[in-house]
Short mmCIF file of C-alpha atoms and ligand atoms in Angstrom, two decimals:
data_model
loop_
_atom_site.label_atom_id
_atom_site.label_comp_id
_atom_site.label_asym_id
_atom_site.label_seq_id
_atom_site.Cartn_x
_atom_site.Cartn_y
_atom_site.Cartn_z
CA MET A 754 -20.94 24.35 15.82
CA LYS A 755 -20.78 20.76 16.86
CA ALA A 756 -18.78 18.31 14.61
CA LEU A 757 -17.47 14.88 14.73
CA SER A 758 -13.47 14.91 14.54
CA TYR A 759 -10.78 12.38 13.94
CA TYR A 760 -8.37 12.05 16.77
CA GLY A 761 -6.44 8.90 15.40
CA LYS A 762 -7.22 5.35 15.03
CA ASN A 763 -10.56 4.17 16.61
CA ASP A 764 -10.95 7.63 18.27
CA VAL A 765 -13.58 10.17 16.94
CA ARG A 766 -15.08 12.68 19.16
CA VAL A 767 -17.59 15.39 18.81
CA VAL A 768 -16.22 18.77 19.34
CA GLU A 769 -16.68 22.42 18.67
CA LYS A 770 -15.47 23.67 15.46
CA PRO A 771 -15.95 26.96 13.57
CA ARG A 772 -19.20 27.10 11.41
CA PRO A 773 -18.09 26.82 7.54
CA VAL A 774 -18.37 29.96 5.55
CA ILE A 775 -18.84 30.57 1.87
CA GLU A 776 -15.53 30.46 0.12
CA HIS A 777 -16.50 30.54 -3.27
CA PRO A 778 -19.57 32.24 -5.13
CA GLU A 779 -20.67 28.58 -6.40
CA ASP A 780 -20.72 27.46 -2.40
CA ALA A 781 -23.63 26.76 -0.16
CA ILE A 782 -23.75 26.40 3.53
CA LEU A 783 -26.04 23.46 4.46
CA ARG A 784 -27.52 22.94 7.95
CA VAL A 785 -27.35 19.02 8.25
CA THR A 786 -30.60 17.38 9.41
CA THR A 787 -29.57 13.81 8.65
CA ALA A 788 -26.09 12.53 8.26
CA ALA A 789 -25.36 8.56 7.87
CA ILE A 790 -22.22 6.59 8.75
CA CYS A 791 -21.02 4.54 6.10
CA GLY A 792 -18.71 1.40 5.70
CA SER A 793 -16.36 3.64 4.29
CA ASP A 794 -16.28 5.84 7.24
CA LEU A 795 -14.92 2.69 9.11
CA HIS A 796 -11.78 2.65 6.86
CA LEU A 797 -11.20 6.14 8.18
CA TYR A 798 -11.98 5.36 11.56
CA HIS A 799 -9.57 2.51 11.46
CA GLY A 800 -6.77 4.65 9.93
CA LEU A 801 -6.56 2.99 6.76
CA VAL A 802 -6.97 5.79 4.55
CA PRO A 803 -3.84 7.82 3.60
CA ASP A 804 -3.59 11.39 4.91
CA THR A 805 -6.58 11.38 7.46
CA ARG A 806 -5.70 14.31 9.39
CA ILE A 807 -6.40 14.91 13.19
CA GLY A 808 -9.58 17.22 13.39
CA HIS A 809 -11.07 16.06 10.00
CA THR A 810 -14.68 15.70 9.93
CA PHE A 811 -16.09 12.74 8.26
CA GLY A 812 -19.49 12.09 6.72
CA HIS A 813 -20.55 11.99 3.04
CA GLU A 814 -24.20 10.71 3.30
CA THR A 815 -26.14 13.97 3.74
CA VAL A 816 -29.55 15.62 3.98
CA GLY A 817 -30.31 19.00 5.18
CA ILE A 818 -31.68 22.64 4.48
CA ILE A 819 -29.65 25.09 2.48
CA GLU A 820 -29.01 27.86 4.86
CA GLU A 821 -26.76 30.23 2.72
CA VAL A 822 -25.74 30.37 -0.90
CA GLY A 823 -22.77 32.23 -2.57
CA ASN A 824 -23.88 35.00 -5.27
CA GLN A 825 -23.53 32.43 -8.36
CA VAL A 826 -25.79 29.87 -6.83
CA THR A 827 -28.77 29.50 -8.98
CA GLN A 828 -30.10 25.81 -8.51
CA VAL A 829 -30.87 26.08 -4.99
CA LYS A 830 -31.80 28.60 -2.60
CA THR A 831 -31.83 29.16 1.09
CA GLY A 832 -34.56 27.00 2.78
CA ASP A 833 -34.28 24.11 0.11
CA ARG A 834 -34.42 20.31 1.61
CA VAL A 835 -31.68 18.68 -0.21
CA VAL A 836 -29.66 15.36 -0.64
CA VAL A 837 -25.96 15.87 -1.41
CA PRO A 838 -24.23 13.23 -3.74
CA PHE A 839 -21.00 12.03 -1.85
CA ASN A 840 -18.67 12.84 -4.77
CA ILE A 841 -17.81 16.72 -4.90
CA ALA A 842 -17.98 17.45 -8.78
CA CYS A 843 -18.09 20.53 -10.84
CA GLY A 844 -20.28 19.41 -13.67
CA ARG A 845 -18.25 20.62 -16.57
CA CYS A 846 -14.76 19.27 -16.88
CA PHE A 847 -13.78 16.39 -19.04
CA GLN A 848 -14.81 13.70 -16.52
CA CYS A 849 -17.97 15.35 -15.59
CA ARG A 850 -18.97 15.58 -19.23
CA LEU A 851 -18.64 11.80 -19.55
CA GLN A 852 -20.75 11.38 -16.11
CA MET A 853 -17.77 10.11 -14.48
CA TYR A 854 -18.45 12.59 -11.51
CA SER A 855 -16.37 10.30 -9.19
CA LEU A 856 -13.13 11.49 -11.10
CA CYS A 857 -13.94 15.23 -11.39
CA GLU A 858 -10.95 17.03 -12.46
CA SER A 859 -11.59 20.34 -10.76
CA ALA A 860 -12.23 19.35 -7.06
CA ASN A 861 -9.34 17.41 -5.79
CA PRO A 862 -6.29 19.56 -5.83
CA TYR A 863 -3.87 16.79 -4.86
CA ASN A 864 -4.46 13.74 -7.42
CA GLU A 865 -6.54 12.29 -10.08
CA MET A 866 -8.82 10.23 -7.41
CA GLY A 867 -11.88 12.97 -7.50
CA ALA A 868 -13.22 14.37 -4.33
CA ILE A 869 -15.39 13.07 -1.55
CA TYR A 870 -16.85 15.00 1.59
CA GLY A 871 -15.03 14.24 4.73
CA TYR A 872 -12.72 11.52 3.40
CA SER A 873 -9.16 12.47 4.08
CA HIS A 874 -6.81 14.80 2.06
CA THR A 875 -6.40 12.01 -0.41
CA THR A 876 -9.71 12.93 -1.78
CA GLY A 877 -9.53 16.57 -1.50
CA GLY A 878 -9.55 17.36 2.24
CA TYR A 879 -13.13 18.79 2.45
CA ASP A 880 -14.77 18.53 5.83
CA GLY A 881 -17.56 16.00 6.04
CA ALA A 882 -21.27 16.39 7.16
CA GLN A 883 -21.47 14.51 10.35
CA ALA A 884 -21.80 18.01 11.92
CA GLU A 885 -24.34 20.77 12.28
CA TYR A 886 -23.16 22.42 8.92
CA VAL A 887 -21.12 21.73 6.20
CA ARG A 888 -19.85 23.83 3.13
CA VAL A 889 -21.11 22.46 -0.08
CA PRO A 890 -18.77 23.53 -3.27
CA PHE A 891 -20.29 23.51 -6.67
CA ALA A 892 -23.77 23.89 -5.40
CA ASN A 893 -25.29 24.35 -8.85
CA THR A 894 -24.17 20.44 -9.62
CA GLY A 895 -24.46 18.58 -6.58
CA PRO A 896 -27.35 18.91 -4.33
CA ARG A 897 -30.90 17.67 -5.28
CA LYS A 898 -34.06 18.94 -3.98
CA ILE A 899 -36.04 16.37 -2.28
CA PRO A 900 -39.74 16.04 -3.33
CA ASN A 901 -42.34 16.24 -0.15
CA GLU A 902 -43.26 12.40 -0.54
CA ILE A 903 -39.60 11.52 0.32
CA SER A 904 -38.45 11.17 3.84
CA ASP A 905 -34.97 12.46 4.91
CA GLU A 906 -34.30 8.75 5.89
CA GLN A 907 -35.02 7.42 2.46
CA ALA A 908 -33.23 10.68 0.87
CA VAL A 909 -30.03 10.06 2.60
CA MET A 910 -29.48 6.66 1.11
CA LEU A 911 -29.42 8.50 -2.35
CA ALA A 912 -26.25 10.27 -1.46
CA ASP A 913 -24.52 7.15 -1.47
CA ILE A 914 -25.34 3.77 -0.35
CA PHE A 915 -28.51 3.06 -2.36
CA THR A 916 -26.88 4.33 -5.42
CA THR A 917 -23.56 2.61 -4.74
CA GLY A 918 -25.28 -0.85 -4.63
CA HIS A 919 -27.28 -0.03 -7.64
CA PHE A 920 -24.01 1.18 -9.39
CA GLY A 921 -22.52 -2.37 -8.45
CA ALA A 922 -25.53 -4.15 -9.83
CA ASP A 923 -25.18 -2.12 -13.00
CA ILE A 924 -21.58 -2.61 -13.66
CA ALA A 925 -21.76 -6.38 -12.83
CA ASP A 926 -23.24 -7.19 -16.49
CA ILE A 927 -26.12 -9.37 -14.82
CA PRO A 928 -27.55 -11.38 -17.74
CA GLU A 929 -31.41 -11.91 -17.75
CA GLY A 930 -32.36 -14.23 -15.32
CA GLY A 931 -28.60 -15.00 -14.05
CA THR A 932 -27.22 -15.56 -10.91
CA VAL A 933 -25.36 -12.82 -8.90
CA ALA A 934 -23.37 -13.52 -5.86
CA VAL A 935 -22.76 -10.52 -3.58
CA PHE A 936 -19.92 -10.46 -0.97
CA GLY A 937 -20.82 -8.53 1.95
CA ALA A 938 -24.55 -7.96 3.31
CA GLY A 939 -23.70 -4.58 4.92
CA PRO A 940 -25.88 -1.66 3.38
CA GLY A 941 -23.73 -1.39 0.08
CA GLY A 942 -24.27 -5.16 -0.48
CA LEU A 943 -27.98 -5.36 0.64
CA PHE A 944 -28.62 -2.50 -1.83
CA ALA A 945 -26.83 -4.38 -4.80
CA MET A 946 -28.98 -7.42 -4.06
CA LYS A 947 -32.08 -5.40 -4.22
CA SER A 948 -31.09 -3.45 -7.30
CA ALA A 949 -29.68 -6.89 -9.02
CA LYS A 950 -33.27 -8.37 -8.63
CA GLN A 951 -35.50 -5.44 -8.85
CA PHE A 952 -33.98 -3.46 -11.63
CA PHE A 953 -31.37 -5.32 -13.43
CA GLY A 954 -33.12 -8.88 -14.10
CA ALA A 955 -31.10 -11.39 -11.83
CA GLY A 956 -32.82 -14.58 -11.40
CA ARG A 957 -30.95 -15.59 -8.37
CA VAL A 958 -28.98 -13.51 -5.79
CA ILE A 959 -26.67 -15.12 -3.32
CA ALA A 960 -25.50 -13.20 -0.24
CA ILE A 961 -22.14 -14.32 1.35
CA ASP A 962 -21.27 -12.92 4.84
CA LYS A 963 -20.75 -14.08 8.28
CA VAL A 964 -23.08 -11.84 10.48
CA PRO A 965 -26.29 -14.00 10.89
CA TYR A 966 -28.53 -10.67 11.28
CA ARG A 967 -27.30 -9.42 8.08
CA LEU A 968 -27.70 -12.61 6.35
CA GLN A 969 -31.24 -12.88 7.53
CA MET A 970 -32.01 -9.22 6.17
CA ALA A 971 -30.48 -10.34 2.93
CA ALA A 972 -32.99 -13.34 2.64
CA GLU A 973 -36.06 -11.35 4.04
CA GLN A 974 -35.78 -7.95 2.31
CA CYS A 975 -33.74 -8.91 -0.85
CA GLY A 976 -34.72 -12.43 -1.57
CA ALA A 977 -31.15 -13.64 -1.38
CA GLU A 978 -30.08 -17.29 -0.77
CA THR A 979 -27.42 -16.92 1.89
CA VAL A 980 -23.87 -18.64 2.60
CA ASN A 981 -22.30 -18.10 6.01
CA PHE A 982 -18.60 -18.30 5.22
CA ASN A 983 -17.97 -19.28 8.80
CA GLU A 984 -19.96 -22.36 8.20
CA VAL A 985 -18.60 -23.49 5.14
CA LYS A 986 -15.09 -24.89 4.54
CA ASP A 987 -14.68 -23.72 1.14
CA VAL A 988 -16.59 -20.77 -0.03
CA VAL A 989 -15.61 -20.81 -3.53
CA GLY A 990 -16.18 -24.63 -3.96
CA HIS A 991 -19.68 -23.93 -2.24
CA LEU A 992 -20.77 -21.27 -4.83
CA LYS A 993 -19.64 -23.34 -7.91
CA GLU A 994 -21.92 -26.16 -6.26
CA MET A 995 -24.97 -23.81 -5.96
CA THR A 996 -24.23 -22.92 -9.51
CA ASP A 997 -24.04 -26.32 -11.54
CA GLY A 998 -20.45 -26.26 -10.98
CA ARG A 999 -19.64 -23.13 -13.14
CA GLY A 1000 -19.74 -20.25 -10.85
CA PRO A 1001 -21.98 -17.13 -10.68
CA ASP A 1002 -22.57 -15.06 -13.92
CA SER A 1003 -21.51 -11.90 -11.75
CA CYS A 1004 -19.92 -11.32 -8.56
CA ILE A 1005 -20.05 -8.25 -6.61
CA ASP A 1006 -17.37 -7.33 -3.74
CA ALA A 1007 -19.29 -5.08 -1.36
CA VAL A 1008 -16.62 -5.78 1.44
CA GLY A 1009 -13.37 -3.82 0.41
CA LEU A 1010 -10.02 -3.91 1.93
CA GLU A 1011 -11.01 -4.94 5.36
CA ALA A 1012 -12.29 -8.44 4.71
CA ASP A 1013 -12.30 -11.33 7.06
CA GLY A 1014 -11.66 -14.71 6.01
CA SER A 1015 -8.76 -16.52 4.66
CA VAL A 1016 -5.95 -14.63 5.77
CA PRO A 1017 -5.35 -14.27 9.28
CA GLN A 1018 -4.89 -10.65 10.64
CA ALA A 1019 -1.58 -11.55 12.26
CA MET A 1020 -0.04 -12.54 8.72
CA GLN A 1021 -1.25 -9.45 7.10
CA GLY A 1022 1.60 -7.66 8.19
CA THR A 1023 4.14 -10.10 7.05
CA PHE A 1024 2.68 -9.99 3.63
CA PHE A 1025 2.67 -6.41 3.50
CA LEU A 1026 -1.02 -6.10 3.43
CA GLN A 1027 -1.02 -2.83 4.73
CA ALA A 1028 -4.75 -2.57 5.37
CA GLY A 1029 -6.54 -5.76 5.71
CA ALA A 1030 -6.85 -8.43 3.28
CA PRO A 1031 -8.60 -8.69 -0.21
CA THR A 1032 -10.15 -12.01 0.72
CA ALA A 1033 -13.55 -11.05 -0.59
CA LEU A 1034 -12.03 -10.02 -3.89
CA ILE A 1035 -10.12 -13.14 -4.24
CA TRP A 1036 -13.09 -15.24 -3.60
CA ALA A 1037 -15.05 -13.32 -6.18
CA LEU A 1038 -12.55 -13.85 -8.78
CA HIS A 1039 -12.22 -17.51 -8.33
CA ALA A 1040 -16.00 -18.17 -7.83
CA VAL A 1041 -17.04 -16.26 -10.99
CA ARG A 1042 -17.95 -18.31 -13.94
CA PRO A 1043 -15.54 -18.20 -16.97
CA GLY A 1044 -16.44 -15.24 -18.90
CA GLY A 1045 -18.27 -13.45 -16.18
CA THR A 1046 -17.83 -10.20 -14.69
CA VAL A 1047 -16.60 -9.05 -11.15
CA SER A 1048 -17.93 -5.80 -9.83
CA ILE A 1049 -15.98 -4.00 -7.20
CA ILE A 1050 -17.82 -1.33 -5.01
CA GLY A 1051 -15.79 -2.23 -1.79
CA VAL A 1052 -13.11 0.32 -1.14
CA TYR A 1053 -9.58 -0.44 -1.47
CA GLY A 1054 -6.52 2.07 -0.42
CA PRO A 1055 -4.52 3.37 -3.10
CA PRO A 1056 -1.00 1.25 -2.10
CA PHE A 1057 -3.34 -2.03 -1.66
CA ASN A 1058 -2.25 -4.42 -4.58
CA HIS A 1059 -0.86 -7.66 -3.39
CA PHE A 1060 -2.14 -11.12 -4.04
CA ILE A 1061 -4.95 -10.64 -6.56
CA PRO A 1062 -5.16 -13.84 -8.59
CA PHE A 1063 -4.67 -11.94 -11.80
CA GLY A 1064 -3.75 -14.75 -14.12
CA TRP A 1065 -6.75 -16.63 -13.01
CA ALA A 1066 -8.77 -13.80 -14.16
CA MET A 1067 -6.89 -13.09 -17.40
CA ASN A 1068 -7.08 -16.71 -18.47
CA ARG A 1069 -10.75 -17.07 -17.75
CA ASN A 1070 -11.77 -14.01 -19.69
CA ILE A 1071 -13.02 -12.21 -16.44
CA THR A 1072 -14.13 -8.62 -16.74
CA ILE A 1073 -13.54 -6.69 -13.96
CA ARG A 1074 -15.11 -3.36 -13.36
CA MET A 1075 -14.94 -1.04 -10.37
CA GLY A 1076 -14.79 2.48 -8.81
CA GLN A 1077 -16.32 5.02 -6.74
CA THR A 1078 -20.03 5.55 -7.52
CA PRO A 1079 -20.47 8.66 -9.84
CA VAL A 1080 -23.88 9.29 -7.95
CA LEU A 1081 -25.07 12.02 -10.14
CA ARG A 1082 -25.41 9.45 -13.01
CA TYR A 1083 -28.04 7.70 -11.23
CA ILE A 1084 -29.53 9.98 -8.56
CA ASP A 1085 -32.70 11.41 -10.14
CA ASP A 1086 -33.94 8.17 -11.47
CA LEU A 1087 -33.50 6.40 -8.25
CA MET A 1088 -35.25 9.55 -6.52
CA GLU A 1089 -38.30 9.04 -9.01
CA ARG A 1090 -38.31 5.30 -8.13
CA THR A 1091 -38.31 6.19 -4.45
CA ARG A 1092 -41.06 8.96 -4.84
CA THR A 1093 -43.50 6.56 -6.67
CA GLY A 1094 -42.83 3.83 -3.81
CA GLU A 1095 -41.24 1.45 -6.26
CA ILE A 1096 -38.55 1.03 -3.78
CA ASP A 1097 -38.33 2.16 -0.08
CA PRO A 1098 -34.62 2.74 0.64
CA SER A 1099 -34.98 3.19 4.45
CA PHE A 1100 -35.69 -0.58 4.77
CA LEU A 1101 -32.27 -1.15 6.48
CA VAL A 1102 -32.05 1.88 8.84
CA THR A 1103 -31.70 0.20 12.39
CA HIS A 1104 -30.41 3.35 14.41
CA ARG A 1105 -31.06 6.97 14.71
CA LEU A 1106 -28.82 8.78 17.20
CA PRO A 1107 -28.29 12.59 18.21
CA LEU A 1108 -24.83 13.73 16.54
CA GLU A 1109 -23.33 13.74 20.21
CA GLN A 1110 -23.62 9.99 20.21
CA ALA A 1111 -21.61 9.53 16.81
CA PRO A 1112 -18.78 7.69 18.61
CA HIS A 1113 -21.29 5.12 19.98
CA GLY A 1114 -22.75 4.73 16.53
CA TYR A 1115 -19.39 4.14 15.18
CA GLU A 1116 -18.72 1.51 17.74
CA ILE A 1117 -21.87 -0.49 17.24
CA PHE A 1118 -21.82 -0.14 13.45
CA GLU A 1119 -18.22 -1.60 13.52
CA ARG A 1120 -18.55 -4.39 16.08
CA LYS A 1121 -22.04 -5.25 14.30
CA GLN A 1122 -23.61 -5.07 17.98
CA ASP A 1123 -27.40 -4.47 18.75
CA ASN A 1124 -28.31 -5.67 15.13
CA CYS A 1125 -26.72 -2.58 13.71
CA VAL A 1126 -27.08 -2.21 9.74
CA LYS A 1127 -27.33 1.48 9.25
CA VAL A 1128 -26.83 4.28 11.40
CA LEU A 1129 -28.32 7.88 10.82
CA LEU A 1130 -26.93 10.96 12.97
CA LYS A 1131 -29.47 13.79 13.65
CA PRO A 1132 -27.45 16.92 14.49
P1 NAD B 1743 -19.92 -2.70 6.30
O1 NAD B 1743 -18.98 -2.87 6.83
O2 NAD B 1743 -21.43 -2.74 6.93
O3 NAD B 1743 -20.38 -4.21 5.29
C1 NAD B 1743 -19.13 -4.93 5.02
C2 NAD B 1743 -19.93 -6.38 5.33
O4 NAD B 1743 -18.75 -7.41 4.67
C3 NAD B 1743 -19.89 -6.75 6.83
O5 NAD B 1743 -21.38 -7.21 6.82
C4 NAD B 1743 -18.93 -7.99 6.87
O6 NAD B 1743 -19.33 -8.71 7.93
C5 NAD B 1743 -18.79 -8.53 5.46
N1 NAD B 1743 -17.62 -9.29 5.13
C6 NAD B 1743 -16.36 -9.08 6.06
N2 NAD B 1743 -15.43 -9.94 5.31
C7 NAD B 1743 -16.24 -10.55 4.24
C8 NAD B 1743 -15.60 -11.60 3.33
N3 NAD B 1743 -14.65 -11.86 3.33
N4 NAD B 1743 -16.88 -12.14 2.38
C9 NAD B 1743 -17.96 -11.69 2.58
N5 NAD B 1743 -18.61 -10.46 3.59
C10 NAD B 1743 -17.76 -10.10 4.31
O7 NAD B 1743 -20.02 -1.67 5.01
P2 NAD B 1743 -20.93 -1.21 3.80
O8 NAD B 1743 -21.47 0.34 4.35
O9 NAD B 1743 -21.73 -1.92 3.37
O10 NAD B 1743 -19.63 -0.78 2.88
C11 NAD B 1743 -19.24 -1.92 2.11
C12 NAD B 1743 -17.91 -1.43 1.50
O11 NAD B 1743 -18.32 -0.55 0.25
C13 NAD B 1743 -16.83 -0.62 2.22
O12 NAD B 1743 -15.73 -1.17 1.47
C14 NAD B 1743 -17.19 0.65 1.66
O13 NAD B 1743 -15.92 1.52 1.85
C15 NAD B 1743 -17.47 0.65 0.15
N6 NAD B 1743 -18.47 1.75 -0.21
C16 NAD B 1743 -18.02 2.07 -1.66
C17 NAD B 1743 -18.55 3.12 -2.25
C18 NAD B 1743 -18.14 3.15 -3.62
O14 NAD B 1743 -18.55 4.41 -4.16
N7 NAD B 1743 -17.68 2.46 -4.44
C19 NAD B 1743 -19.59 3.70 -1.76
C20 NAD B 1743 -20.05 3.32 -0.25
C21 NAD B 1743 -19.07 2.40 0.36
ZN1 ZN B 1744 -19.90 5.85 1.65
ZN1 ZN B 1745 -15.78 18.07 -12.98
#
């Protein structure tokens, strides 16, 4: 089959690989019909996720048709059209029973971080779905059948990025009518803004980014006020000014470890910032009002912990909440809201490409070319 494969920093290719097979009675094999590229894939693409091996196939936002099932699979059958959450989770361990599916104790043989499709051996070493076929472990737990009213393009957002934005807003403790600042107007940030306003009672949403077409989408689609951080001298001071001098009630970091801004790239090595700069997180921790909450959905690499203003957070009683999204906790609810038309999560899809053009998709998504917000691959 054809599959995207990693060949080193900034080098992904679509090559021939063996088709996956059933390895366990609870496995299913999925024929992929839509696989999205996520901001998290850019961290892999840039060689920043430990133990990303040559030949690894990325892709954790997946819709497809069940092709084959193991003999203990009862919840899906051949021919079902399903969306697959990005976490691989057993559904019955200690963490899964607490709905912390992103920390499943059964799926990652290497460490405590849970398992993710196509996200290096650090998160389990499972090949991802930017391919014609993907193996789906624990097929009784993960895949969700898609109602006829929902398109593939809408459903694929539920696998991760819509759900992640929603999770980011959920853990941001937004007070009714409160103000939330969202750092990053990429797909994760845009969904955080939408959910904050539509489902979690935010009165004001402030979007911070430097990419004008993304800020425009935040304003038009998510009702956000916008701040271009390249156009203001002091982002934190600017946010305080916009909020009676106090700061937003909640700040959401939807940027992660590759933020642009205050620490020049050239200095990052000097300060042992192995993987970019935590600029958005630092801004969020400084900007949030005393007693507010910082919600972190942007991804940080395991060894990445320098220069976080922790004393500033402690002495201002800041709550910090974060993590990989436990998708199964939210997916059925969000599927239903999509089915009834309460929200159309396909609003940010800008590119649909055949799988063969995946390397081009990575390039335009990374460089923010051609007004790219979200790329869908069609194997
Ligand atoms: P993206 O790369 O398209 O979006 C990031 C945006 O942040 C870009 O528009 C960029 O211009 C902007 N940005 C850069 N530096 C900034 C700064 N200092 N302040 C404000 N904005 C800044 O990616 P995405 O798909 O939206 O993903 C965003 C983050 O969310 C990534 O780190 C990704 O790994 C993470 N993510 C986490 C989860 C989870 O489960 N927690 C799931 C999906 C994605
Ligand atoms: Zn993702
Ligand atoms: Zn589990």
